Amino acid sequence: MQAAAPRRGLGVGLGTLLLAALLLAAVVLGTGLGSVTIPPGEVLGALWRGVTRQALEGNDVIVWQIRLPRVVMGALVGASLSVCGGAFQGVFRNPLADPYLLGVASGSALGATVAIVAGWPRGLIPVSALLTALVAVACTLSLAREGRRFPPTRLILAGVVVGSVLSAATTALILRGEDRARQVLAYTLGDLGFSGWRDVLTVLPYAGLGCGALLLLARALDTLQLGELTARSLGVPVERLRLIAVIAASLATAGAVAYVGVIGFVGLIVPHMIRLAFGPGHRTLLPLSALLGGALLVGADLLARTTPLSQVGIVTTLLGGPFFLWLLRKERHD
């Protein structure tokens, strides 16, 4: 047992380096490829000149003013949704839980749509998204609760019902706001194309606070996997842990969804991939999910804007749908 710990630590260390390199590669490729192709060396040079406050020249303007905000937003949103998915799966001890399936993303989308259709300032969009996300997750948990337990089937069914109702409400708002219909429709399909630096800076505190709180809860989430009774006997306040985790995850999800729309399945796929590669411990699972989630969404957005798929939400749904079916089949056999 003592010999296994260093080997596992080395594996996690190497995995962290590989995933960080993957994220950097995704950022460089995502910034360089498009209607004007910019070689990786030139992208890195532009990034260095911008960071060191040197004068920007040639394609540097394309890198910094057009493509990099979109890529950074993709990395931020992918990381947030992946960390939230891993935390939800740990909190409810349910491998099928993620912000999309629990109705949190649909709630955020409704709040953001209300703000867009009403013409509110962009800074209020995440606030509106957060409020409706909290209402959505409260409804889902209330419907799914059975005593102190949240049975997996009831949780998923409640999330689907709440998400469907909120999606219908969002559609009704789109139909009413005809002059903004195209913008809202693109938003509901998931789109990073409207992202600017101001949006990135607005989303950053939501992602930082939400994901930071979840990372601090990682040890308690590990203890919770031993069972509620065991966790309580070891001093973990289970109900308080769930409440804080749900609020933190809703905060990060609302920030992620507020400007880029509903991007499904990232929070489901990524934690499972990390769990298969590095084990179920949340102190490893959550930070590595952030790296892989960021890289995955930047790659999906690159695929969306260089192929006829056009919307990043369509790409993640095409990837996540088969994965979800495989997961359901695996759970049934287990």
Coordinates of C-alpha atoms in Angstrom, one line a residue, residues 6-303:
P6 CA 4.1 7.5 -4.7
R7 CA 3.2 5.7 -8.0
R8 CA -0.3 7.2 -7.9
G9 CA 1.0 10.6 -7.0
L10 CA 3.4 10.4 -10.0
G11 CA 0.5 9.4 -12.2
V12 CA -1.6 12.3 -11.1
G13 CA 1.4 14.7 -11.5
L14 CA 2.1 13.5 -15.0
G15 CA -1.7 13.6 -15.8
T16 CA -1.8 17.1 -14.6
L17 CA 1.1 18.1 -16.8
L18 CA -0.5 16.3 -19.8
L19 CA -3.9 17.9 -19.3
A20 CA -2.3 21.4 -18.9
A21 CA -0.4 20.8 -22.1
L22 CA -3.6 19.7 -23.8
L23 CA -5.4 22.8 -22.6
L24 CA -2.6 25.0 -23.9
A25 CA -2.6 23.2 -27.2
A26 CA -6.3 23.7 -27.5
V27 CA -6.0 27.4 -26.7
V28 CA -3.2 27.9 -29.3
L29 CA -5.1 25.9 -32.0
G30 CA -8.4 27.6 -31.2
T31 CA -6.8 31.0 -31.5
G32 CA -4.9 30.2 -34.6
L33 CA -7.4 28.4 -36.8
G34 CA -10.2 30.2 -38.6
S35 CA -10.9 32.3 -41.7
V36 CA -7.3 33.5 -41.3
T37 CA -4.9 30.8 -40.3
I38 CA -2.2 32.0 -37.8
P39 CA 0.7 29.5 -37.2
P40 CA 1.2 28.3 -33.6
G41 CA 4.5 30.1 -33.2
E42 CA 2.9 33.4 -34.3
V43 CA 0.0 32.9 -31.8
L44 CA 2.5 32.3 -29.0
G45 CA 4.4 35.4 -30.0
A46 CA 1.3 37.4 -30.0
L47 CA 0.3 36.1 -26.6
W48 CA 3.8 37.0 -25.3
R49 CA 3.6 40.5 -26.8
G50 CA 0.2 41.1 -25.2
V51 CA 1.2 39.8 -21.8
T52 CA 4.4 41.9 -21.7
R53 CA 2.5 45.0 -23.0
Q54 CA 4.5 45.3 -26.2
A55 CA 3.0 46.9 -29.2
L56 CA 0.6 44.6 -31.1
E57 CA 1.2 44.3 -34.8
G58 CA -0.3 42.4 -37.8
N59 CA -2.3 39.3 -36.7
D60 CA -1.9 40.2 -33.0
V61 CA -5.0 42.2 -33.2
I62 CA -7.0 39.2 -34.5
V63 CA -5.6 37.1 -31.7
W64 CA -6.3 39.5 -28.9
Q65 CA -9.4 41.3 -29.9
I66 CA -11.4 38.6 -31.8
R67 CA -10.3 35.0 -31.0
L68 CA -8.7 34.9 -27.6
P69 CA -11.8 36.2 -25.7
R70 CA -13.9 33.5 -27.3
V71 CA -11.3 30.8 -26.5
V72 CA -10.8 32.0 -22.9
M73 CA -14.5 32.0 -22.4
G74 CA -14.7 28.4 -23.7
A75 CA -12.0 27.3 -21.3
L76 CA -13.7 29.0 -18.4
V77 CA -17.1 27.6 -19.2
G78 CA -15.8 24.1 -19.9
A79 CA -13.9 24.1 -16.6
S80 CA -16.8 25.4 -14.6
L81 CA -19.3 22.9 -16.0
S82 CA -16.9 20.0 -15.5
V83 CA -16.1 20.9 -11.9
C84 CA -19.9 21.4 -11.2
G85 CA -20.7 18.0 -12.8
G86 CA -18.1 16.2 -10.7
A87 CA -19.3 17.9 -7.5
F88 CA -23.0 17.1 -8.3
Q89 CA -22.1 13.5 -8.9
G90 CA -20.3 13.4 -5.5
V91 CA -22.9 15.3 -3.5
F92 CA -25.8 13.1 -4.7
R93 CA -23.6 9.9 -5.1
N94 CA -25.2 9.7 -8.6
P95 CA -23.0 9.2 -11.7
L96 CA -25.8 10.6 -13.9
A97 CA -26.0 14.0 -12.1
D98 CA -24.8 17.1 -13.9
P99 CA -26.0 20.7 -14.1
Y100 CA -27.9 20.0 -17.3
L101 CA -29.8 16.9 -16.0
L102 CA -30.7 18.5 -12.7
G103 CA -32.4 21.5 -14.4
V104 CA -29.8 24.0 -13.1
A105 CA -28.6 24.9 -16.7
S106 CA -32.2 25.2 -17.9
G107 CA -33.0 27.5 -15.0
S108 CA -30.0 29.6 -15.7
A109 CA -31.0 29.8 -19.4
L110 CA -34.5 31.0 -18.5
G111 CA -33.1 33.8 -16.3
A112 CA -30.6 34.8 -18.9
T113 CA -33.4 34.8 -21.6
V114 CA -35.6 37.0 -19.5
A115 CA -32.8 39.5 -19.1
I116 CA -32.0 39.4 -22.9
V117 CA -35.6 39.8 -24.0
A118 CA -36.2 42.5 -21.5
G119 CA -33.1 44.3 -22.6
W120 CA -31.5 44.5 -19.2
P121 CA -27.8 45.5 -18.9
R122 CA -25.4 42.6 -19.7
G123 CA -24.0 42.7 -16.2
L124 CA -27.4 41.7 -14.8
I125 CA -27.7 38.6 -17.0
P126 CA -25.7 36.3 -14.7
V127 CA -27.6 37.6 -11.6
S128 CA -30.9 36.8 -13.2
A129 CA -29.5 33.4 -14.3
L130 CA -28.3 32.6 -10.8
L131 CA -31.7 33.4 -9.2
T132 CA -33.6 31.1 -11.6
A133 CA -30.9 28.4 -11.3
L134 CA -31.4 28.3 -7.5
V135 CA -35.2 28.1 -7.9
A136 CA -34.8 25.3 -10.5
V137 CA -32.5 23.2 -8.3
A138 CA -34.8 23.8 -5.3
C139 CA -37.7 22.5 -7.3
T140 CA -35.7 19.4 -8.6
L141 CA -34.6 18.5 -5.1
S142 CA -38.0 19.0 -3.6
L143 CA -39.6 16.7 -6.2
A144 CA -36.9 14.1 -5.9
R145 CA -36.5 14.0 -2.1
E146 CA -37.6 10.8 -0.3
G147 CA -36.9 11.5 3.3
R148 CA -33.2 12.4 3.5
R149 CA -32.4 10.5 0.4
F150 CA -32.3 11.5 -3.3
P151 CA -32.8 8.2 -5.2
P152 CA -31.0 8.4 -8.6
T153 CA -34.1 7.6 -10.7
R154 CA -36.3 10.2 -9.0
L155 CA -33.5 12.8 -9.2
I156 CA -33.1 12.4 -12.9
L157 CA -36.8 12.3 -13.6
A158 CA -37.4 15.4 -11.5
G159 CA -34.5 17.2 -13.3
V160 CA -35.9 16.2 -16.7
V161 CA -39.4 17.5 -15.7
V162 CA -38.1 20.8 -14.3
G163 CA -35.8 21.3 -17.2
S164 CA -38.5 20.6 -19.7
V165 CA -40.9 23.1 -18.1
L166 CA -38.2 25.8 -17.9
S167 CA -37.2 25.1 -21.5
A168 CA -40.8 25.6 -22.6
A169 CA -41.0 28.9 -20.7
T170 CA -37.7 29.9 -22.4
T171 CA -39.2 29.0 -25.9
A172 CA -42.3 31.1 -25.1
L173 CA -40.1 34.1 -24.2
I174 CA -38.2 33.7 -27.5
L175 CA -41.4 33.7 -29.5
R176 CA -42.5 36.9 -27.7
G177 CA -39.2 38.7 -28.2
E178 CA -39.2 38.5 -32.0
D179 CA -36.7 41.3 -32.5
R180 CA -34.2 39.4 -30.4
A181 CA -35.3 35.9 -31.4
R182 CA -32.1 35.1 -33.4
Q183 CA -29.8 36.2 -30.6
V184 CA -31.8 34.2 -28.0
L185 CA -32.1 31.2 -30.3
A186 CA -28.4 31.1 -30.8
Y187 CA -28.0 31.4 -27.1
T188 CA -30.2 28.5 -26.3
L189 CA -28.2 26.3 -28.6
G190 CA -24.9 27.3 -26.9
D191 CA -22.7 29.8 -28.6
L192 CA -19.4 31.3 -27.7
G193 CA -19.4 33.7 -30.7
F194 CA -20.7 36.7 -28.7
S195 CA -18.0 36.6 -26.0
G196 CA -15.8 39.6 -25.4
W197 CA -13.3 40.5 -22.7
R198 CA -16.0 42.3 -20.7
D199 CA -18.1 39.1 -20.6
V200 CA -15.0 37.1 -19.6
L201 CA -14.3 39.4 -16.7
T202 CA -18.0 39.3 -15.6
V203 CA -18.1 35.5 -15.6
L204 CA -14.7 35.1 -13.9
P205 CA -15.9 35.9 -10.3
Y206 CA -18.8 33.5 -10.6
A207 CA -16.5 30.7 -11.8
G208 CA -13.8 31.5 -9.3
L209 CA -16.1 31.7 -6.3
G210 CA -18.2 28.7 -7.3
C211 CA -15.4 26.4 -8.3
G212 CA -13.1 27.5 -5.5
A213 CA -15.8 26.6 -2.9
L214 CA -16.3 23.2 -4.5
L215 CA -12.5 22.5 -4.5
L216 CA -12.5 23.3 -0.8
L217 CA -15.3 20.8 -0.2
A218 CA -13.3 18.0 -2.0
R219 CA -12.2 16.2 1.2
A220 CA -15.7 16.2 2.6
L221 CA -17.1 14.9 -0.7
D222 CA -14.6 12.0 -0.5
T223 CA -15.8 11.2 3.0
L224 CA -19.5 11.3 1.8
Q225 CA -18.7 8.5 -0.7
L226 CA -18.3 6.2 2.3
G227 CA -22.1 6.6 3.0
E228 CA -24.1 9.2 4.8
L229 CA -24.1 7.4 8.2
T230 CA -20.3 7.0 8.1
A231 CA -19.8 10.6 6.9
R232 CA -21.9 11.9 9.8
S233 CA -20.0 9.7 12.3
L234 CA -16.8 11.2 11.0
G235 CA -18.1 14.7 11.6
V236 CA -19.3 15.7 8.2
P237 CA -22.5 17.8 8.3
V238 CA -24.1 16.1 5.3
E239 CA -27.1 18.4 4.8
R240 CA -25.0 21.5 5.2
L241 CA -22.5 20.1 2.8
R242 CA -25.2 19.4 0.2
L243 CA -26.6 22.9 0.5
I244 CA -23.3 24.7 0.2
A245 CA -22.2 22.5 -2.7
V246 CA -25.5 23.0 -4.6
I247 CA -25.3 26.8 -4.1
A248 CA -21.7 26.9 -5.2
A249 CA -22.3 24.8 -8.2
S250 CA -25.4 26.9 -9.2
L251 CA -23.3 30.0 -8.9
A252 CA -20.6 28.7 -11.2
T253 CA -23.2 27.2 -13.6
A254 CA -25.2 30.5 -13.8
G255 CA -22.0 32.4 -14.6
A256 CA -21.1 29.8 -17.3
V257 CA -24.5 29.7 -18.9
A258 CA -25.3 33.4 -18.6
Y259 CA -23.4 34.5 -21.8
V260 CA -22.9 31.4 -23.8
G261 CA -26.1 29.5 -23.4
V262 CA -27.0 25.9 -22.5
I263 CA -24.1 23.6 -23.3
G264 CA -25.1 20.1 -22.3
F265 CA -23.2 17.0 -21.3
V266 CA -19.7 18.6 -20.6
G267 CA -20.4 18.2 -16.9
L268 CA -21.4 14.6 -17.4
I269 CA -18.6 13.4 -19.7
V270 CA -15.5 15.0 -18.3
P271 CA -15.7 13.9 -14.6
H272 CA -16.3 10.3 -15.8
M273 CA -13.2 10.4 -18.1
I274 CA -11.1 11.7 -15.2
R275 CA -12.5 9.2 -12.8
L276 CA -11.7 6.3 -15.2
A277 CA -8.1 7.6 -15.6
F278 CA -7.2 8.8 -12.1
G279 CA -9.7 7.3 -9.7
P280 CA -12.7 8.8 -7.8
G281 CA -11.0 11.0 -5.3
H282 CA -12.5 14.5 -5.5
R283 CA -9.2 16.2 -4.6
T284 CA -7.9 14.9 -8.0
L285 CA -11.1 14.7 -9.8
L286 CA -12.2 18.3 -9.6
P287 CA -9.0 20.1 -10.6
L288 CA -8.2 17.7 -13.4
S289 CA -11.8 18.0 -14.6
A290 CA -11.3 21.7 -14.9
L291 CA -8.3 21.2 -17.2
L292 CA -9.9 18.6 -19.4
G293 CA -13.2 20.4 -19.5
G294 CA -11.6 23.6 -20.6
A295 CA -9.7 21.8 -23.4
L296 CA -12.8 19.9 -24.5
L297 CA -15.0 22.9 -24.9
V298 CA -12.3 24.9 -26.7
G299 CA -11.9 22.0 -29.1
A300 CA -15.6 21.6 -29.5
D301 CA -16.0 25.3 -30.3
L302 CA -13.2 25.0 -32.9
L303 CA -15.0 22.1 -34.5

